[in-house]
Coordinates of C-alpha atoms in Angstrom, one line a residue:
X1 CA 34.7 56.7 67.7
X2 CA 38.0 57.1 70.1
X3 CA 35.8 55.1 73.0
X4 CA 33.5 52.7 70.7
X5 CA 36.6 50.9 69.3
X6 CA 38.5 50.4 72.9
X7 CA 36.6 46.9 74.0
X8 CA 36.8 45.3 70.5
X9 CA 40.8 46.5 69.9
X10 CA 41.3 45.3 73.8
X11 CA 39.2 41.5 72.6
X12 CA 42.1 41.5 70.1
X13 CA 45.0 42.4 71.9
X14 CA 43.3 40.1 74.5
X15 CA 43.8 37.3 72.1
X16 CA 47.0 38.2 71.7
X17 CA 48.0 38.0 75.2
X18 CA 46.4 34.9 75.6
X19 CA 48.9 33.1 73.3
X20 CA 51.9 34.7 74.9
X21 CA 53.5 34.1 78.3
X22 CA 51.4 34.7 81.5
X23 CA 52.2 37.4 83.7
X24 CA 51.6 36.6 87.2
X25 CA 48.8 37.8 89.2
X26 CA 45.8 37.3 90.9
X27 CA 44.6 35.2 93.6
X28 CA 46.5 31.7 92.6
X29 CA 49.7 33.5 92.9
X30 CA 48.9 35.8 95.5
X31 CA 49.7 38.7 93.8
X32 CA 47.3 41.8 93.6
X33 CA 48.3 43.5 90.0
X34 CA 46.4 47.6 89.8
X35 CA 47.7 49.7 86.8
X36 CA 46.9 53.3 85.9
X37 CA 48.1 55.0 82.2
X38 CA 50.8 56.9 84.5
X39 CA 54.3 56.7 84.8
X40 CA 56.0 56.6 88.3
X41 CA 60.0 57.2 88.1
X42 CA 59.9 58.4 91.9
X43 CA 58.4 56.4 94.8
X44 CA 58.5 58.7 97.6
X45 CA 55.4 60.6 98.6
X46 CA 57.3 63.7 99.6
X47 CA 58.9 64.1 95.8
X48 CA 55.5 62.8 93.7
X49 CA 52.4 64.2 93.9
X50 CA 50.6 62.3 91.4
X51 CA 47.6 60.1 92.7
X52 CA 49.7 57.1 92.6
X53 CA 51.6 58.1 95.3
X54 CA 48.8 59.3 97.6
X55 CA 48.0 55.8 97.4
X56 CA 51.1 54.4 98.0
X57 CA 51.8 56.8 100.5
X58 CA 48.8 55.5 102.3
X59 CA 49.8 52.0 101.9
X60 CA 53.4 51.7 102.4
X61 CA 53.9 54.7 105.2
X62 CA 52.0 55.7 107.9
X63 CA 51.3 59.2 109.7
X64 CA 50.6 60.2 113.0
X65 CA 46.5 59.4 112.9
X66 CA 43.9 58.2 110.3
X67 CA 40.9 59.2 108.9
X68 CA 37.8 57.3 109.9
X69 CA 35.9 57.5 106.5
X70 CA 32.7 56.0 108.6
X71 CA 32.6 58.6 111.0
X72 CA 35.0 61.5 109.5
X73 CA 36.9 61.5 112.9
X74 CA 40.7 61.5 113.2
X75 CA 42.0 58.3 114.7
X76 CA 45.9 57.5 116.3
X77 CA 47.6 55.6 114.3
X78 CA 51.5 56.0 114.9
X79 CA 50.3 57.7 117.5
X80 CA 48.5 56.7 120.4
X81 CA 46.8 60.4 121.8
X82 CA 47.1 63.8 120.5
X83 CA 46.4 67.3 122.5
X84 CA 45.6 70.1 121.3
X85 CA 48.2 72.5 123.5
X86 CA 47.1 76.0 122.2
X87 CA 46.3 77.2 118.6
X88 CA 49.6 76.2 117.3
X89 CA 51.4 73.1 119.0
X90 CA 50.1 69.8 119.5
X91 CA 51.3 66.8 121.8
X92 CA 51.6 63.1 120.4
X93 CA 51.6 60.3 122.5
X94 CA 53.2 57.2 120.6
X95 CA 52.9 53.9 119.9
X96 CA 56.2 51.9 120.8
X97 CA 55.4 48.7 119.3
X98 CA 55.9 50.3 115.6
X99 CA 58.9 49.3 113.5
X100 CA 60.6 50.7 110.3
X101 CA 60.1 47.9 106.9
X102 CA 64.8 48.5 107.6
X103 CA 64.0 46.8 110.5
X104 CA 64.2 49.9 113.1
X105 CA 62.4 51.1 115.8
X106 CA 60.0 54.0 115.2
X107 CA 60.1 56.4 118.1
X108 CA 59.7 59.8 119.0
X109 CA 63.2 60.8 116.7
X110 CA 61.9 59.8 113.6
X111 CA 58.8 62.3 114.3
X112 CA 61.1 64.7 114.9
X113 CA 63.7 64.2 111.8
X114 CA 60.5 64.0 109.8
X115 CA 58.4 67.3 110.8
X116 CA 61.8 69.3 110.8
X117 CA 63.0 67.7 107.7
X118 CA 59.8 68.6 105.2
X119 CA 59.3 71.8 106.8
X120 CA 62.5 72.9 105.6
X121 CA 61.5 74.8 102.5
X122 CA 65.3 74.5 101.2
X123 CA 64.3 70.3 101.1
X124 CA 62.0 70.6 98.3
X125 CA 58.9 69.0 99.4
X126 CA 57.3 68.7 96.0
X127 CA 53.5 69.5 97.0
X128 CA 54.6 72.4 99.8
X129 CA 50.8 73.1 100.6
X130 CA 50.7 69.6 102.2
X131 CA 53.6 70.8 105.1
X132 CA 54.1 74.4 104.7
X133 CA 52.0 74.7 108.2
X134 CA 54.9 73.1 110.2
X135 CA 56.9 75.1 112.0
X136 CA 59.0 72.4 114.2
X137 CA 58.9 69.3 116.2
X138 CA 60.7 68.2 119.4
X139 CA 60.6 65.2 121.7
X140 CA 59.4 65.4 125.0
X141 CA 59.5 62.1 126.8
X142 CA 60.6 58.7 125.6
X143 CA 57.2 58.3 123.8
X144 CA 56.4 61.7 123.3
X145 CA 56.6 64.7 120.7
X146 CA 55.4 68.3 120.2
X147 CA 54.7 69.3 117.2
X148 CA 54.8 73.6 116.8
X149 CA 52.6 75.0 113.4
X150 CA 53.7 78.2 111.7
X151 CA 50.4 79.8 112.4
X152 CA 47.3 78.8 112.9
X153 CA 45.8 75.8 110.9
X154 CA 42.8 74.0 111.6
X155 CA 42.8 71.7 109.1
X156 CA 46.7 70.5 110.7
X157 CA 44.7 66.7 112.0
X158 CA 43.7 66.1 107.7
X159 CA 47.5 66.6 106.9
X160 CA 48.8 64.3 109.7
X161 CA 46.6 61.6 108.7
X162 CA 46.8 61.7 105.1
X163 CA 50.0 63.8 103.7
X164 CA 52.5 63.6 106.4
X165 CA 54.3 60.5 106.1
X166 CA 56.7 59.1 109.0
X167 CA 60.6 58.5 107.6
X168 CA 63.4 56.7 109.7
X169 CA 65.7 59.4 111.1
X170 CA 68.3 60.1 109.4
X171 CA 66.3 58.8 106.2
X172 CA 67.2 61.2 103.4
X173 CA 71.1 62.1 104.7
X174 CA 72.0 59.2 102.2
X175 CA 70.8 61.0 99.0
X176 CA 73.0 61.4 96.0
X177 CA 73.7 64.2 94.6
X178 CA 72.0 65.3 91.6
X179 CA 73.7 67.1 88.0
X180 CA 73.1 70.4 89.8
X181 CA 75.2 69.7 92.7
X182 CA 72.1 69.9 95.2
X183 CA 71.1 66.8 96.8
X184 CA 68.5 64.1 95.1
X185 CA 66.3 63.2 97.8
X186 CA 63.9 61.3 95.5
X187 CA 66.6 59.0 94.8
X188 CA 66.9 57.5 98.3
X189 CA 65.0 54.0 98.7
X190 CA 61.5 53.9 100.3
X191 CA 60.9 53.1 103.7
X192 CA 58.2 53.4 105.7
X193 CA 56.0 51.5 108.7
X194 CA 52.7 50.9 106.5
X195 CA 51.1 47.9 105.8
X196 CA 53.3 47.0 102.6
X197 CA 56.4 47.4 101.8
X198 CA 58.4 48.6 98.8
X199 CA 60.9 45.7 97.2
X200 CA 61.8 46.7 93.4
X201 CA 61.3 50.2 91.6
X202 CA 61.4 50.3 87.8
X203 CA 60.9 53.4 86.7
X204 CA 58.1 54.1 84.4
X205 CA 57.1 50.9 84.4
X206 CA 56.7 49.3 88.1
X207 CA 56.9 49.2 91.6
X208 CA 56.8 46.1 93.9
X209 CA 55.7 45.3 97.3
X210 CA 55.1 42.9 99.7
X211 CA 53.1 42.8 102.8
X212 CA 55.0 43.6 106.0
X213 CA 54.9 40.8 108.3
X214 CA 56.1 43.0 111.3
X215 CA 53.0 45.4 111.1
X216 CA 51.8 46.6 114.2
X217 CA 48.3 44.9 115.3
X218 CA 45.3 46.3 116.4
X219 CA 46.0 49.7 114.4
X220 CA 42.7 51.0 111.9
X221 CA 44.4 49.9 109.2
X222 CA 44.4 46.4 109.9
X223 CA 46.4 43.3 108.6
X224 CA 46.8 43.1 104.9
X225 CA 45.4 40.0 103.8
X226 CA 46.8 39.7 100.4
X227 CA 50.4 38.8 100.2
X228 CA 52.1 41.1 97.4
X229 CA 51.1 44.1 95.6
X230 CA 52.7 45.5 92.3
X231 CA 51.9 48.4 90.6
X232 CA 52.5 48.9 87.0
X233 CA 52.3 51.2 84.0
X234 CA 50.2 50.4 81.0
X235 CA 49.7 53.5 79.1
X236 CA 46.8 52.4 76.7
X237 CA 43.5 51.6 78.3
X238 CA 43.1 48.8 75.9
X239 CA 45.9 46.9 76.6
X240 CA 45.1 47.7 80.3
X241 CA 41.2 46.3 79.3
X242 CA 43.1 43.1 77.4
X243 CA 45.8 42.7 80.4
X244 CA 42.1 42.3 82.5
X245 CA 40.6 40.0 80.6
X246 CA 43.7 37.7 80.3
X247 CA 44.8 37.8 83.8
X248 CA 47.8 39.8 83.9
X249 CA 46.2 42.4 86.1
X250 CA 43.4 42.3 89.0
X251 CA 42.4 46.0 88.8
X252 CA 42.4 48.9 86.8
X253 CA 39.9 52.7 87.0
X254 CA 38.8 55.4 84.5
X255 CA 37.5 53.3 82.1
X256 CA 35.6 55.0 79.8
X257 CA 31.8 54.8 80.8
X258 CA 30.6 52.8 77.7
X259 CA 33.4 50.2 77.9
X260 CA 32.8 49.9 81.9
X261 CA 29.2 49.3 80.9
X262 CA 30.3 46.4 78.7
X263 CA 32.8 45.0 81.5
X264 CA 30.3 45.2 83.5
X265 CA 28.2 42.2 81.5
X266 CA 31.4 39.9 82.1
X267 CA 31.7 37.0 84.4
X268 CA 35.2 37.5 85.5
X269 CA 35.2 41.2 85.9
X270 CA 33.6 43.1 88.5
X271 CA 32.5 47.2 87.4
X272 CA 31.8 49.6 90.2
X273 CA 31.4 53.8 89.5
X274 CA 32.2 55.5 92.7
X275 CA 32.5 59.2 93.8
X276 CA 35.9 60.6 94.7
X277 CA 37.4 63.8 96.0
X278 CA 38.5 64.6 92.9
X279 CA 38.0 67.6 90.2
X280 CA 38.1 68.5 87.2
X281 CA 39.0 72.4 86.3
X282 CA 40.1 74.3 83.3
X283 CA 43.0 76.8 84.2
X284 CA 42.8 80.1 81.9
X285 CA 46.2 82.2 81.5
X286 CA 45.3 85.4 82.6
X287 CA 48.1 87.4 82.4
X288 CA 49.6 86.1 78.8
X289 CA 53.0 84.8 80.4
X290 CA 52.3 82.1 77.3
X291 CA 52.4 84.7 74.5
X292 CA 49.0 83.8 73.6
X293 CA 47.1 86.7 74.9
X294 CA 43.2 85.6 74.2
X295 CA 42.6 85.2 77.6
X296 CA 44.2 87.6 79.3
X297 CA 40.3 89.3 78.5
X298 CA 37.4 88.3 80.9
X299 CA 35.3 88.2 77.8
X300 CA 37.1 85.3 75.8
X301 CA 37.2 83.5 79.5
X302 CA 33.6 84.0 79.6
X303 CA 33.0 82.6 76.1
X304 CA 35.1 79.5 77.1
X305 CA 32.9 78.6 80.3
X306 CA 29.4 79.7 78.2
X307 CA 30.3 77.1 75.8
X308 CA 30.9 74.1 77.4
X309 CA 28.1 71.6 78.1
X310 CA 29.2 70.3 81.5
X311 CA 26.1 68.7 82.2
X312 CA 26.6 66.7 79.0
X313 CA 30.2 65.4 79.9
X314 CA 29.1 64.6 83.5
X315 CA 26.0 62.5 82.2
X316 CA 27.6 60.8 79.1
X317 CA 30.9 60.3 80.1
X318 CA 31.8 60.8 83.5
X319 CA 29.0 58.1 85.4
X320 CA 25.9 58.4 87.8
X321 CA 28.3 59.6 90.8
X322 CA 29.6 63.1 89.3
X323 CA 27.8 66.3 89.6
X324 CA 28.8 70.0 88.2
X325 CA 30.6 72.0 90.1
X326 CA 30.9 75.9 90.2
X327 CA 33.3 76.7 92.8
X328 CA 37.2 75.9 92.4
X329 CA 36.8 73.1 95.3
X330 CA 35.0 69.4 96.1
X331 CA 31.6 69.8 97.6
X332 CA 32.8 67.5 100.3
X333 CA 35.3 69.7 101.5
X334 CA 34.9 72.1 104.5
X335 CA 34.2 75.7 103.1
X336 CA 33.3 74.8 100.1
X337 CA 30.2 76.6 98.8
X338 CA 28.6 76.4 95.5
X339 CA 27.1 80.0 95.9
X340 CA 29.3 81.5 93.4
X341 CA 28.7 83.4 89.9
X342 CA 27.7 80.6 87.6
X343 CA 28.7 80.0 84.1
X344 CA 25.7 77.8 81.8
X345 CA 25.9 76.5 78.5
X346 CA 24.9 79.0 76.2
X347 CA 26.7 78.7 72.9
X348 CA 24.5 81.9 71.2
X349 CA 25.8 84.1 74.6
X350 CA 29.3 82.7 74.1
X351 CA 29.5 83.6 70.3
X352 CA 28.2 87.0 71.1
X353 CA 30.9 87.7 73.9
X354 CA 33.5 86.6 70.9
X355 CA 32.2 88.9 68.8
X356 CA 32.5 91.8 71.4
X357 CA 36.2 90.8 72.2
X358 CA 36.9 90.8 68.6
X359 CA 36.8 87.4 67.6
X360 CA 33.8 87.3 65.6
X361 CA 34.9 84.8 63.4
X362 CA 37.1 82.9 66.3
X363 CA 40.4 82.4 66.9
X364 CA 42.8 79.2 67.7
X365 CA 44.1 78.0 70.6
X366 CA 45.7 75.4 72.2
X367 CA 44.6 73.5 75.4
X368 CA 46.7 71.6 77.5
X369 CA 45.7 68.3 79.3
X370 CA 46.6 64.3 80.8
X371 CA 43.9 62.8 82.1
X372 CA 40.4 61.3 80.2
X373 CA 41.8 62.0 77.0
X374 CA 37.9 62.0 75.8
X375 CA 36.4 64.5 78.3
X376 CA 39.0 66.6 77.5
X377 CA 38.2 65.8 73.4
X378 CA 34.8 66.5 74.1
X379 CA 35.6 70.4 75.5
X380 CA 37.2 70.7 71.9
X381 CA 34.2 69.7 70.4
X382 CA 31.9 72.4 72.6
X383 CA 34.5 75.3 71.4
X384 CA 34.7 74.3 67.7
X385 CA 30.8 74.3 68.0
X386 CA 31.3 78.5 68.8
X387 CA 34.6 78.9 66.6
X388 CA 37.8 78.3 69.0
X389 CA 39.9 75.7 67.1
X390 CA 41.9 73.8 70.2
X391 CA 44.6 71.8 69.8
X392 CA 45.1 69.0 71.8
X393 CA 48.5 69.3 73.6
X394 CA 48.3 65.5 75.6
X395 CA 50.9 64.3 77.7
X396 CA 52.0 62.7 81.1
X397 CA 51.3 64.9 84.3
X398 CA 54.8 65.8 85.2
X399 CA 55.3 67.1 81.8
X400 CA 52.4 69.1 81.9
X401 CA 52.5 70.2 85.6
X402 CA 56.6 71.3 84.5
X403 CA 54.9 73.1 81.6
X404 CA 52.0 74.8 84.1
X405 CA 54.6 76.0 86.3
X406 CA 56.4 77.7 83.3
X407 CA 53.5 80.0 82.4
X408 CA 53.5 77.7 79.0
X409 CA 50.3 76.7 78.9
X410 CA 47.5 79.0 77.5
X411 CA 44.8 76.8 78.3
X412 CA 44.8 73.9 80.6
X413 CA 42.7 70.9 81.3
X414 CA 43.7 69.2 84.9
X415 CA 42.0 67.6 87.7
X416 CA 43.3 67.8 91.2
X417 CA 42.5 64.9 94.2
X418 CA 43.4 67.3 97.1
X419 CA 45.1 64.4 98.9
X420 CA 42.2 63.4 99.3
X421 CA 41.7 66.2 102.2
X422 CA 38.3 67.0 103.1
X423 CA 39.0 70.9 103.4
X424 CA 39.2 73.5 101.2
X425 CA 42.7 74.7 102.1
X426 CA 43.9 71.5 100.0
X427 CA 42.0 72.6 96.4
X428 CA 41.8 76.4 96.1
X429 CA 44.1 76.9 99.5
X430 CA 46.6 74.8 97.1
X431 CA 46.6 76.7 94.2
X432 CA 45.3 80.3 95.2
X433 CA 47.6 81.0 97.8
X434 CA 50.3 83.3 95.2
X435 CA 52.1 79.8 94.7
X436 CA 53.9 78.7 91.2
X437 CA 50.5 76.3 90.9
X438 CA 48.5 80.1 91.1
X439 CA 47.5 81.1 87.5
X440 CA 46.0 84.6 88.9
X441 CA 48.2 85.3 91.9
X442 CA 45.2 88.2 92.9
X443 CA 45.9 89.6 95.8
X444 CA 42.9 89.4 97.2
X445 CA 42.0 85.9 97.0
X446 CA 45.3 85.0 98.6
X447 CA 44.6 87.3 101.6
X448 CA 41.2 85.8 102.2
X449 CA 42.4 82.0 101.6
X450 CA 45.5 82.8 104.3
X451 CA 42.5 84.3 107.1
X452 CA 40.4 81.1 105.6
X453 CA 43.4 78.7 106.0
X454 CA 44.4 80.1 109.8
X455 CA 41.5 81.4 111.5
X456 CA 40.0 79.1 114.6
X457 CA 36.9 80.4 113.8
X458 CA 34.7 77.9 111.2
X459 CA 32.3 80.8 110.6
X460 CA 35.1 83.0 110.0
X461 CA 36.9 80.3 107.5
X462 CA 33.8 79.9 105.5
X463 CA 33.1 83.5 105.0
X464 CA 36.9 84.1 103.8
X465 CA 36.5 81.1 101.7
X466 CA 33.6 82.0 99.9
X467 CA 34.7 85.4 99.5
X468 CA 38.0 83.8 97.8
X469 CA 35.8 81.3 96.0
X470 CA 33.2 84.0 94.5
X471 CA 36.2 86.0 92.8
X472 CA 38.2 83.1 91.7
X473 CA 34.8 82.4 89.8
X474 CA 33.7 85.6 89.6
X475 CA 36.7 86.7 87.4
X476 CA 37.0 82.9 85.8
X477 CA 40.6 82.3 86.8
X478 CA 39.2 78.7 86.7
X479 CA 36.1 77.3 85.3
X480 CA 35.5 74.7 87.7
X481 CA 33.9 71.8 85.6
X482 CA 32.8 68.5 87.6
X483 CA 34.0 66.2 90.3
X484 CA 35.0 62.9 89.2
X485 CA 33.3 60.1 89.3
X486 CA 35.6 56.9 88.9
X487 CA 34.6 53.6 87.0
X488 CA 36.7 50.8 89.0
X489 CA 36.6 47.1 86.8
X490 CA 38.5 44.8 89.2
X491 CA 38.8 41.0 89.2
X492 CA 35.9 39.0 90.1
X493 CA 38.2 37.0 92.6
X494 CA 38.8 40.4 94.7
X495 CA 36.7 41.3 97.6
X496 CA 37.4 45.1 96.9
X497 CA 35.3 48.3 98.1
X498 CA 35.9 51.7 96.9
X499 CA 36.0 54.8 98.9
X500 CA 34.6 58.1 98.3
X501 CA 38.2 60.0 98.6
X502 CA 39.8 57.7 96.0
X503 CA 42.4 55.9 97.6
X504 CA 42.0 52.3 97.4
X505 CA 43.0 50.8 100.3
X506 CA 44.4 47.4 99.1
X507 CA 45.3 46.6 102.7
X508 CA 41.7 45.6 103.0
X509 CA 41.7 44.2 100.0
X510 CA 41.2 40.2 100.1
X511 CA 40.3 37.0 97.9
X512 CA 37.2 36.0 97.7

């Protein structure tokens, strides 16, 4: 009932808008509005880690090189050439025609400052799996740097294109201090090289940007065609559907799949589902830290994954370009196999492994989550179907990832992008390596992910990761549900293309 009643409450509140001032956007105005349900109080891609900054990260900073999606190759982009020395230090050449949106010069000392900053563990780089490699950078000619790794890391080129972002030098020595006494370094003001640049940050409501007219030419990311770009924060999908419909915004995603369908029958608005390098998991507490200690026994875990119909969520809510997965990791990624224990939908078998843990008549729960209110509503309805009564326990991501971290959550509904890194060291690397993010902290598994994460071998990485992969499902730290499958509804005035790793590259982005 939740998603039949979205379009015609959105027709209303479009009505609504209508009569009320406009809100400018879209191509007379030059102004590209997206919007998302979440909240973004910090604009720094080193001190947020939700999606929305992955995206912004792309668009307003740049890293060393970039991923060609056509051809999966890495590409310079502040750089000009990289070397592979030995297993653990590589040489950039780079570019010297870059500058900083402050008006600086990007050179070799703003690699430096940055590597040697986020490395620092003491600095509080928010998602540590996307820098923890580094070791240390130094310069070594007036366009030249060597980066030095911990260990190790294949994967390093994925991370330099996509996760490590370039700061002025010097960049964070400005920061505030916070009520703790320890420096605020998501306070300081964003500035980067990329394509757009940040002018105004409201938080939890908006950022604003406009299009750097100093960007460098000839890079792979091109010129940005459209002149201003604002993000902002509508929590309710209707009002984002209304805002659509009225004019106030150009693009919005994960629209429920019967209201896309709808869109999709309207003039003005332009519906595309698309895959992404997203998934979606449910995280079990395994050792109790919660106080509720159902599922701190394989049994009830077992129960859990027997009775949910994840084919039935992929194919009635989630759109044509999601599939089921089985291990804790994107199909796309390097290393990640699918030849792990398996969990079907077998309510009968999942009542019976109840009644053998003791729970014959079922117990009550609750489950944690922030994303697709309804997929998560429809997991509720598979348990209620075999006697687990979960509550719904909704709220933004930093609340809930605070609350993950905590040990507060018995049950938790999440999805994770990876960065959009196609390697398996940025899903189950991430949070099977003993981290806070590590619901099992098995030994095991974080030996084999560390030998997957650093060998040079790829034969050797895949056997370690599937041998991490078969446990983690093996022993259901995580029942790995489906990868996500995005419905985009954009204005019909955009010239817009999705991407399989689900950053939208407004840069590219022009009016029709």
């Amino acid at each position: 009932m939740f998603r039949k009643v979205i379009l015609g409450t959105a027709m209303a509140a479009a009505a609504t808008l209508a009569a009320t001032p406009a809100v400018f956007a879209g191509k007379a105005d030059d102004t590209l509005v997206w919007s998302t349900t979440r909240e973004v109080a910090v604009a720094d891609p080193y001190y947020n880690n939700t999606r929305e900054l992955v995206i912004m990260g792309n668009t307003v900073w740049d890293g060393l090189l970039f991923r060609n999606l056509k051809t999966g190759e890495y590409e310079p982009l502040l750089a000009t050439s990289y070397k592979w020395v030995d297993d653990v230090t590589i040489d950039f050449e780079l570019r010297d025609d870059v500058v900083f949106h402050d008006g600086s010069k990007f050179g070799p000392e703003d690699v430096v400052y940055t590597v040697n900053f986020v490395a620092n563990a003491d600095n509080g780089v928010l998602t540590q799996a996307n820098v923890k490699f580094l070791e240390s950078a130094e310069k070594t000619g007036p366009n030249s740097v060597r980066i030095k790794l911990k260990e190790p890391f294949p994967a390093a080129l994925a991370y330099f294109a996509q996760a490590v972002f370039m700061m002025p030098e010097g960049h964070y020595d400005s920061a505030p201090a916070g009520a703790d006494g320890k420096k605020d370094y998501a306070a300081v003001k964003g500035v980067g090289t990329g394509p757009y640049m940040i002018t105004n940050v409201i938080a939890g409501d908006r950022v604003e940007m406009v299009r750097n007219e100093k960007y460098f030419k000839g890079g792979p990311k091109g010129t940005a065609a459209i002149g201003k770009l604002t993000f902002r924060t509508i929590k309710e999908m209707n009002t984002q559907i209304a805002e659509m419909l009225t004019g106030g915004v150009d693009w919005i995603w994960d629209v429920p799949k019967d209201q896309a369908e709808k869109l999709g029958g309207m003039s003005n608005v332009t519906v595309t589902n698309a895959k992404t390098m997203r998934i979606s998991y449910i995280a079990f507490d395994v050792d109790g830290d919660s106080g509720d200690k159902h599922f701190m026994d394989k049994r009830v875990r077992e129960a859990v994954a027997h009775a949910i119909n994840r084919k039935s969520i992929v194919e009635n809510l989630v759109g044509s370009a999601s599939v089921v997965i089985d291990a804790a990791c994107h199909p796309d990624q390097f290393g990640c196999t699918q030849d792990v224990p398996k969990w079907d939908y077998d309510p009968a078998k999942s009542k019976a492994l109840l009644k053998e843990a003791g729970f014959e008549n079922g117990f009550e729960t609750d489950i944690y989550a922030y994303r697709q209110r309804e997929f998560t509503e429809a997991v509720i309805g598979d348990l209620a179907n075999v006697g687990i009564k979960a509550n719904l326990k909704y709220m933004q991501y930093r609340a809930l990832r605070d609350l993950v971290w905590k040990g507060v959550t018995p049950m938790n509904h999440m999805t994770w992008g990876s960065n959009s890194i196609p390697d398996v060291s940025a899903s189950a690397g991430h949070f099977f390596s003993g981290g806070k993010d590590d619901p099992a902290k098995d030994p095991s598994v974080v030996a084999a992910m560390k030998e997957g994460d650093t060998s040079v071998d790829p034969e050797v990485r895949k056997a370690k990761y599937k041998e991490a992969l078969t446990r983690i499902s093996g022993e259901l730290y995580w029942l790995p549900m489906f990868t996500y499958a995005k419905y985009y509804a954009y204005s019909s005035d955009l010239d817009f293309t999705p991407t399989s790793d689900e950053i939208p590259r407004f840069f590219t982005a022009k009016w029709k």
